[in-house]
Tab-separated table of C-alpha atoms and ligand atoms in Angstrom:
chain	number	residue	atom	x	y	z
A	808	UNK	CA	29.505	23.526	17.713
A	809	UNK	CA	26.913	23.137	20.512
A	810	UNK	CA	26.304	19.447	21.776
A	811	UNK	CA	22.934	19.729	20.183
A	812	UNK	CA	24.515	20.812	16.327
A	813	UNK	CA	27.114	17.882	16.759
A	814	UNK	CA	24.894	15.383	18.207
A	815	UNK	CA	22.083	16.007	15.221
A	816	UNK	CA	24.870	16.120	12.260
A	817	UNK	CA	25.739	12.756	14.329
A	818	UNK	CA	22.368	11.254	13.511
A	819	UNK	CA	22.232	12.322	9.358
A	820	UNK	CA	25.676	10.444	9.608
A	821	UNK	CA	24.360	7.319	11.387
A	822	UNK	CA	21.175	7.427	9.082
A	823	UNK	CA	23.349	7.566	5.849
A	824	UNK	CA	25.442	4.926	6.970
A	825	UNK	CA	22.408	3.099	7.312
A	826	UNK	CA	21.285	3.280	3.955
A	827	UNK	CA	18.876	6.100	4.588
A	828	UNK	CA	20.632	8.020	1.105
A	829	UNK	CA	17.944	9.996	-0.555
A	830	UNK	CA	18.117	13.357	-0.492
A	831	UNK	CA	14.723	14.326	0.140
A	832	UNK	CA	14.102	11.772	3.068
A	833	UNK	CA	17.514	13.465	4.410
A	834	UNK	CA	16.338	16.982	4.090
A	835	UNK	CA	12.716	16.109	5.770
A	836	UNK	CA	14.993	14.110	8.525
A	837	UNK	CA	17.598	17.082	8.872
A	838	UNK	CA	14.326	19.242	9.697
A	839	UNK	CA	12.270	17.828	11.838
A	840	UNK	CA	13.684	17.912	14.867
A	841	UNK	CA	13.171	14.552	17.036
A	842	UNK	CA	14.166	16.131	20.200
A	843	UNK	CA	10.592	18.211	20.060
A	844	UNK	CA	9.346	14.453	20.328
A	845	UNK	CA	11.041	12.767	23.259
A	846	UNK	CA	10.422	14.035	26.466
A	847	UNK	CA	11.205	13.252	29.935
A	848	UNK	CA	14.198	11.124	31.002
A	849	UNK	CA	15.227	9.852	27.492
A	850	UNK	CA	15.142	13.487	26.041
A	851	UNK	CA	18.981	13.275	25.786
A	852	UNK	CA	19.188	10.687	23.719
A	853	UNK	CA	16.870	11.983	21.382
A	854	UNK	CA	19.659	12.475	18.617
A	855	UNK	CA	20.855	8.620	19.188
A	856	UNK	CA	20.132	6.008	16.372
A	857	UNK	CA	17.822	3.782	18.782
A	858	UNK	CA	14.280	3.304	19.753
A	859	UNK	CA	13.447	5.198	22.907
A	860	UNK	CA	10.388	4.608	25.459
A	861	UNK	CA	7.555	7.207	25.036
A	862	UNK	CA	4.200	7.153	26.974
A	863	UNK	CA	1.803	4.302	27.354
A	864	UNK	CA	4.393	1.829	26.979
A	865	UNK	CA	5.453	2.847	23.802
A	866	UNK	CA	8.053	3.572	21.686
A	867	UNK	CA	9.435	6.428	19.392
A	868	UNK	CA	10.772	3.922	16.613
A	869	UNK	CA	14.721	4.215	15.375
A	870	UNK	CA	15.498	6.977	13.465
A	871	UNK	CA	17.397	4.690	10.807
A	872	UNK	CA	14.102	2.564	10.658
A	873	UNK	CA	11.859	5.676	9.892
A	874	UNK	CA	14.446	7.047	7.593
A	875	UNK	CA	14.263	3.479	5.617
A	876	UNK	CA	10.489	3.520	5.320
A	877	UNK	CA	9.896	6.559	4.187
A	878	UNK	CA	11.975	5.576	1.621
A	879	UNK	CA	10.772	2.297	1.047
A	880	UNK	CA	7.038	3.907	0.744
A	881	UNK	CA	8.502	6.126	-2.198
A	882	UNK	CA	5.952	9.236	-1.334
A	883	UNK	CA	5.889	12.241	-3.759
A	884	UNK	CA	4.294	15.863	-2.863
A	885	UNK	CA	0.362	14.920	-4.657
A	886	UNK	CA	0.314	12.056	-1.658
A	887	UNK	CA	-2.089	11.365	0.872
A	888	UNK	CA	-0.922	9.251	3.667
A	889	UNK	CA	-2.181	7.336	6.234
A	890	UNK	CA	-0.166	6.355	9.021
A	891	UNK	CA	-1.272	3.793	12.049
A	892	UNK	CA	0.630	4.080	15.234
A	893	UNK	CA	0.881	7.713	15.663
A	894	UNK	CA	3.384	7.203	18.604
A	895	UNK	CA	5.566	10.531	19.555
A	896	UNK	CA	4.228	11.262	15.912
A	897	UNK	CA	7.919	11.501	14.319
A	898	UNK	CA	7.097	9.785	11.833
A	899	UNK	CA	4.360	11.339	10.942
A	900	UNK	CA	6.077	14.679	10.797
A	901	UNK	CA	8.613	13.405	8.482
A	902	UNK	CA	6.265	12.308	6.506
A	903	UNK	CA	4.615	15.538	6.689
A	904	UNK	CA	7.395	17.096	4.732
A	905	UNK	CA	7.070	15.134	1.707
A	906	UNK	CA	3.461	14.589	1.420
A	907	UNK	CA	0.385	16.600	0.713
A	908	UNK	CA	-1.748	15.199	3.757
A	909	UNK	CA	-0.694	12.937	6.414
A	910	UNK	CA	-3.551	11.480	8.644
A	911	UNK	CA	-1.991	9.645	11.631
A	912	UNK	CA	-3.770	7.259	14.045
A	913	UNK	CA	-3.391	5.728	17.418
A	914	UNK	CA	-5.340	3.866	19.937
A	915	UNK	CA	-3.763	5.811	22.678
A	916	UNK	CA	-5.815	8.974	22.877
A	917	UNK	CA	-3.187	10.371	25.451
A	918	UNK	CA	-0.179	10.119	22.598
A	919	UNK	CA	-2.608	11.764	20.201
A	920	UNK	CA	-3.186	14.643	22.216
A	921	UNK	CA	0.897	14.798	22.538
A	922	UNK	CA	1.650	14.546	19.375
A	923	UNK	CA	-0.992	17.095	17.880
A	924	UNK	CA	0.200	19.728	20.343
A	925	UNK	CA	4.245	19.469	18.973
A	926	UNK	CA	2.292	18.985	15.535
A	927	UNK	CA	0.808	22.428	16.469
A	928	UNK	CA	4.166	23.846	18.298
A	929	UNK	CA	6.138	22.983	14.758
A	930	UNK	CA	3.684	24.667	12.647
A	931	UNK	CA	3.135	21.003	10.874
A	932	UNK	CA	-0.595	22.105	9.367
A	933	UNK	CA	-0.948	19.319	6.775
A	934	UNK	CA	-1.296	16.060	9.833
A	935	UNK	CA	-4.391	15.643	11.183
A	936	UNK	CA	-4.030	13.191	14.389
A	937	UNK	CA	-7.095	11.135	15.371
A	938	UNK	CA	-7.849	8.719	18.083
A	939	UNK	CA	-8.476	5.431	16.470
A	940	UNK	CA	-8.279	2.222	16.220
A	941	UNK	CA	-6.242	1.703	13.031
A	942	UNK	CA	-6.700	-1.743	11.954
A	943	UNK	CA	-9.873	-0.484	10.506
A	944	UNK	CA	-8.062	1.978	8.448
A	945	UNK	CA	-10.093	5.428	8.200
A	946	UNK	CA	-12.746	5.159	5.992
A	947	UNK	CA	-13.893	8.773	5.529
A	948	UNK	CA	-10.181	9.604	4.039
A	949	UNK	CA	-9.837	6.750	1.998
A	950	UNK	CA	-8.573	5.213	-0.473
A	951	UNK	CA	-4.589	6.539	0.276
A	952	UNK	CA	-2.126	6.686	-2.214
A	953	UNK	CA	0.569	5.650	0.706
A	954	UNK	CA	-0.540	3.691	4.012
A	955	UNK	CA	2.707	2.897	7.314
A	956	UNK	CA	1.914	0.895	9.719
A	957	UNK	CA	4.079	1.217	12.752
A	958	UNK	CA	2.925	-1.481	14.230
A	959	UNK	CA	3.374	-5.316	13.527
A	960	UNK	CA	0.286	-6.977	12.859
A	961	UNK	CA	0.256	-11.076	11.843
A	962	UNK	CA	-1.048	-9.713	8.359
A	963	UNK	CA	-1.819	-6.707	6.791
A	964	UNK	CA	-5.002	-5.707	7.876
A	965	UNK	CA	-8.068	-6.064	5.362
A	966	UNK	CA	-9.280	-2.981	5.657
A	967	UNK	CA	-5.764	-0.808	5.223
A	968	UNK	CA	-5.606	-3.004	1.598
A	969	UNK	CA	-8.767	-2.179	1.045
A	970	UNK	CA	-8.310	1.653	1.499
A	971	UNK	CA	-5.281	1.285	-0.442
A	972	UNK	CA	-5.586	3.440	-4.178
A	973	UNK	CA	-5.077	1.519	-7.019
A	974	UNK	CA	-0.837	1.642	-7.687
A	975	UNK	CA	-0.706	2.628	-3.807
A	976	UNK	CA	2.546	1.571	-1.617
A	977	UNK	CA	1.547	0.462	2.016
A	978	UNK	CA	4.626	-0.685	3.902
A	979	UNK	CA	4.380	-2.678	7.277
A	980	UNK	CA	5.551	-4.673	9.595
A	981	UNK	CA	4.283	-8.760	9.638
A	982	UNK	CA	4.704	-11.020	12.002
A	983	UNK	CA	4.201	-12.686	15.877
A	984	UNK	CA	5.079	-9.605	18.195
A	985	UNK	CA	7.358	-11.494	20.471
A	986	UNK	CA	9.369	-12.334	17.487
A	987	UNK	CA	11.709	-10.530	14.910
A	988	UNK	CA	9.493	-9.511	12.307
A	989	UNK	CA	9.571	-8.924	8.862
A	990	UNK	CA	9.066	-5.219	7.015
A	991	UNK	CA	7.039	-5.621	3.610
A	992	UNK	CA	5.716	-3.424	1.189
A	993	UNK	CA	3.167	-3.668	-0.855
A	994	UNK	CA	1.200	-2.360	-4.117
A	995	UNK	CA	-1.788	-2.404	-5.277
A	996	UNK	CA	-2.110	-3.005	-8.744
A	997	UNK	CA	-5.240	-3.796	-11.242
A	998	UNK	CA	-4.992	-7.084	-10.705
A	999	UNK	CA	-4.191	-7.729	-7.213
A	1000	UNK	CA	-1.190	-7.274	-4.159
A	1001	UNK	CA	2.277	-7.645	-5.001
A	1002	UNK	CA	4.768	-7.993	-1.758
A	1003	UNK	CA	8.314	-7.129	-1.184
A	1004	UNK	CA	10.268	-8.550	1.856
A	1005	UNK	CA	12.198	-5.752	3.426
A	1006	UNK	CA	14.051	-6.345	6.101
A	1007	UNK	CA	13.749	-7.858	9.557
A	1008	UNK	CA	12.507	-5.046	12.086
A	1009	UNK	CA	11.010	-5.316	15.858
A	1010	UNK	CA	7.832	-2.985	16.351
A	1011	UNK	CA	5.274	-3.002	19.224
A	1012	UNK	CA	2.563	-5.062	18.246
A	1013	UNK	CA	-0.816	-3.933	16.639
A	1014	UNK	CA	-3.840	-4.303	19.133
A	1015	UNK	CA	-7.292	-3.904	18.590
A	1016	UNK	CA	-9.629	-1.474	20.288
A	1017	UNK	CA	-9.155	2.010	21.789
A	1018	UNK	CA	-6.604	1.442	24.378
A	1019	UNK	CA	-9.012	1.508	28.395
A	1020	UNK	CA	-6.505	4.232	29.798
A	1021	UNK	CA	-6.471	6.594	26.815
B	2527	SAH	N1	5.255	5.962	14.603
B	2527	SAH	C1	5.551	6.185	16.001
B	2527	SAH	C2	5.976	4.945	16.744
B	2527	SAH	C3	4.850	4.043	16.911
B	2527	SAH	S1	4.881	2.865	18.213
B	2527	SAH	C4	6.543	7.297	16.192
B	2527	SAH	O1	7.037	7.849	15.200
B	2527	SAH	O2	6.810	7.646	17.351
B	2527	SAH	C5	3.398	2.031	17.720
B	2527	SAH	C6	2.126	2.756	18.036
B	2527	SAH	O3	1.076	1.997	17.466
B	2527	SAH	C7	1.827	2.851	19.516
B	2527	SAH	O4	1.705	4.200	19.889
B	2527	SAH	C8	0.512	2.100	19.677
B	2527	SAH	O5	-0.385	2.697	20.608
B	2527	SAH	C9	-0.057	2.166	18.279
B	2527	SAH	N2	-1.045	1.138	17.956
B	2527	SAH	C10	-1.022	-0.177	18.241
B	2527	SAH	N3	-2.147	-0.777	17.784
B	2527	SAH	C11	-2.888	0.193	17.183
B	2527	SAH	C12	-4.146	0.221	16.512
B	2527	SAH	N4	-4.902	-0.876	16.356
B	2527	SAH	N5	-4.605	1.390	16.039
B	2527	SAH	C13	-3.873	2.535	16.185
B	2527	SAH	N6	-2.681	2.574	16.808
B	2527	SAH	C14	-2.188	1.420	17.300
């Protein structure tokens, strides 16, 4: 088996062990190849269970972490999808797998351009990438039936519950950004919000504004 093959079945193993165990979130994982997203002097640890430095002073998030919320944000193939932090935009082509439409955002207008052109390079059709500052949500697409934030804000951002569809998931990280944070999901129902407490999780922090060297 080539370094590559061994080093990828090493990653479905890590993920599983993890607690990443549904089969479709697998499958989508098992396809999209997160090599195509890390470039540079990291590329060869693209296949390791860890966070890795992208662009900007970024980060491509933990496979394992992705893997979990996807799951946690329970997505079937009608779904629209809104994620903020488009990043390498991994996670937006997982997601790409399982939903209908994925619209990704990011502040960074440099990682945008990135990540549409592997978007384009992978034949991934159904993400449309925009430059954007996120907290607002995106209005013209909304309401979502699924919203990820992949960045920690303090709160979840008025707007993003506001653009969330009535019985939509949004799952996010809360908390200080210098801090472990917390990972939270939660629905929309008639009545209100209801919250879940994940897990503790460490994100980049959410910042307002196009970034000045984007
Ligand atoms: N999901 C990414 C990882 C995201 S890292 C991946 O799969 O690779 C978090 C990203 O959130 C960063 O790229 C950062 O620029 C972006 N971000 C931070 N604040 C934002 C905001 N207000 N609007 C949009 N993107 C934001």
């Amino acid at each position: 088996m080539s370094f590559d093959a061994e080093a990828k079945m090493q990653l479905l193993f890590a993920l599983r062990s993890r607690g990443v165990t549904e089969t479709q979130v697998l499958e989508a994982m098992e396809k999209i190849d997160r090599g195509a997203f890390v470039t540079g002097y990291f590329a060869e640890r693209a296949y390791e269970d860890m966070p890795l430095p992208i662009a900007c002073g970024q980060t491509i998030s933990q496979p394992s972490v992705v893997g979990l919320m996807t799951q946690a944000l329970k997505v079937s193939a009608r779904d629209k999808v809104l994620e903020v932090g488009t990043g390498s935009g991994y996670q937006a082509a997982v997601l790409s797998q399982l939903a209908r439409r994925v619209y990704t955002v990011d502040r960074h207008r440099r990682l945008v351009a990135a990540a549409r052109r592997v978007f384009e390079t992978l034949d991934l059709a159904n993400i449309t990438a925009f430059t954007a500052d996120g907290s607002h949500g995106l209005a013209d697409q909304a309401p979502f039936d699924r919203i990820i934030v992949t960045a920690a804000a303090e709160d979840p951002p008025g707007p993003l519950l506001a653009q969330l569809r009535i019985g939509g998931i949004m799952v996010l990280p809360v908390g200080q950004s210098d801090a472990v944070q917390r990972l939270i999901r939660v629905t929309r129902t008639e009545a209100g919000f209801d919250y879940d407490e994940l897990r503790p999780v460490r994100f980049v922090p959410l910042v307002e504004g196009l970034a000045r060297d984007s």
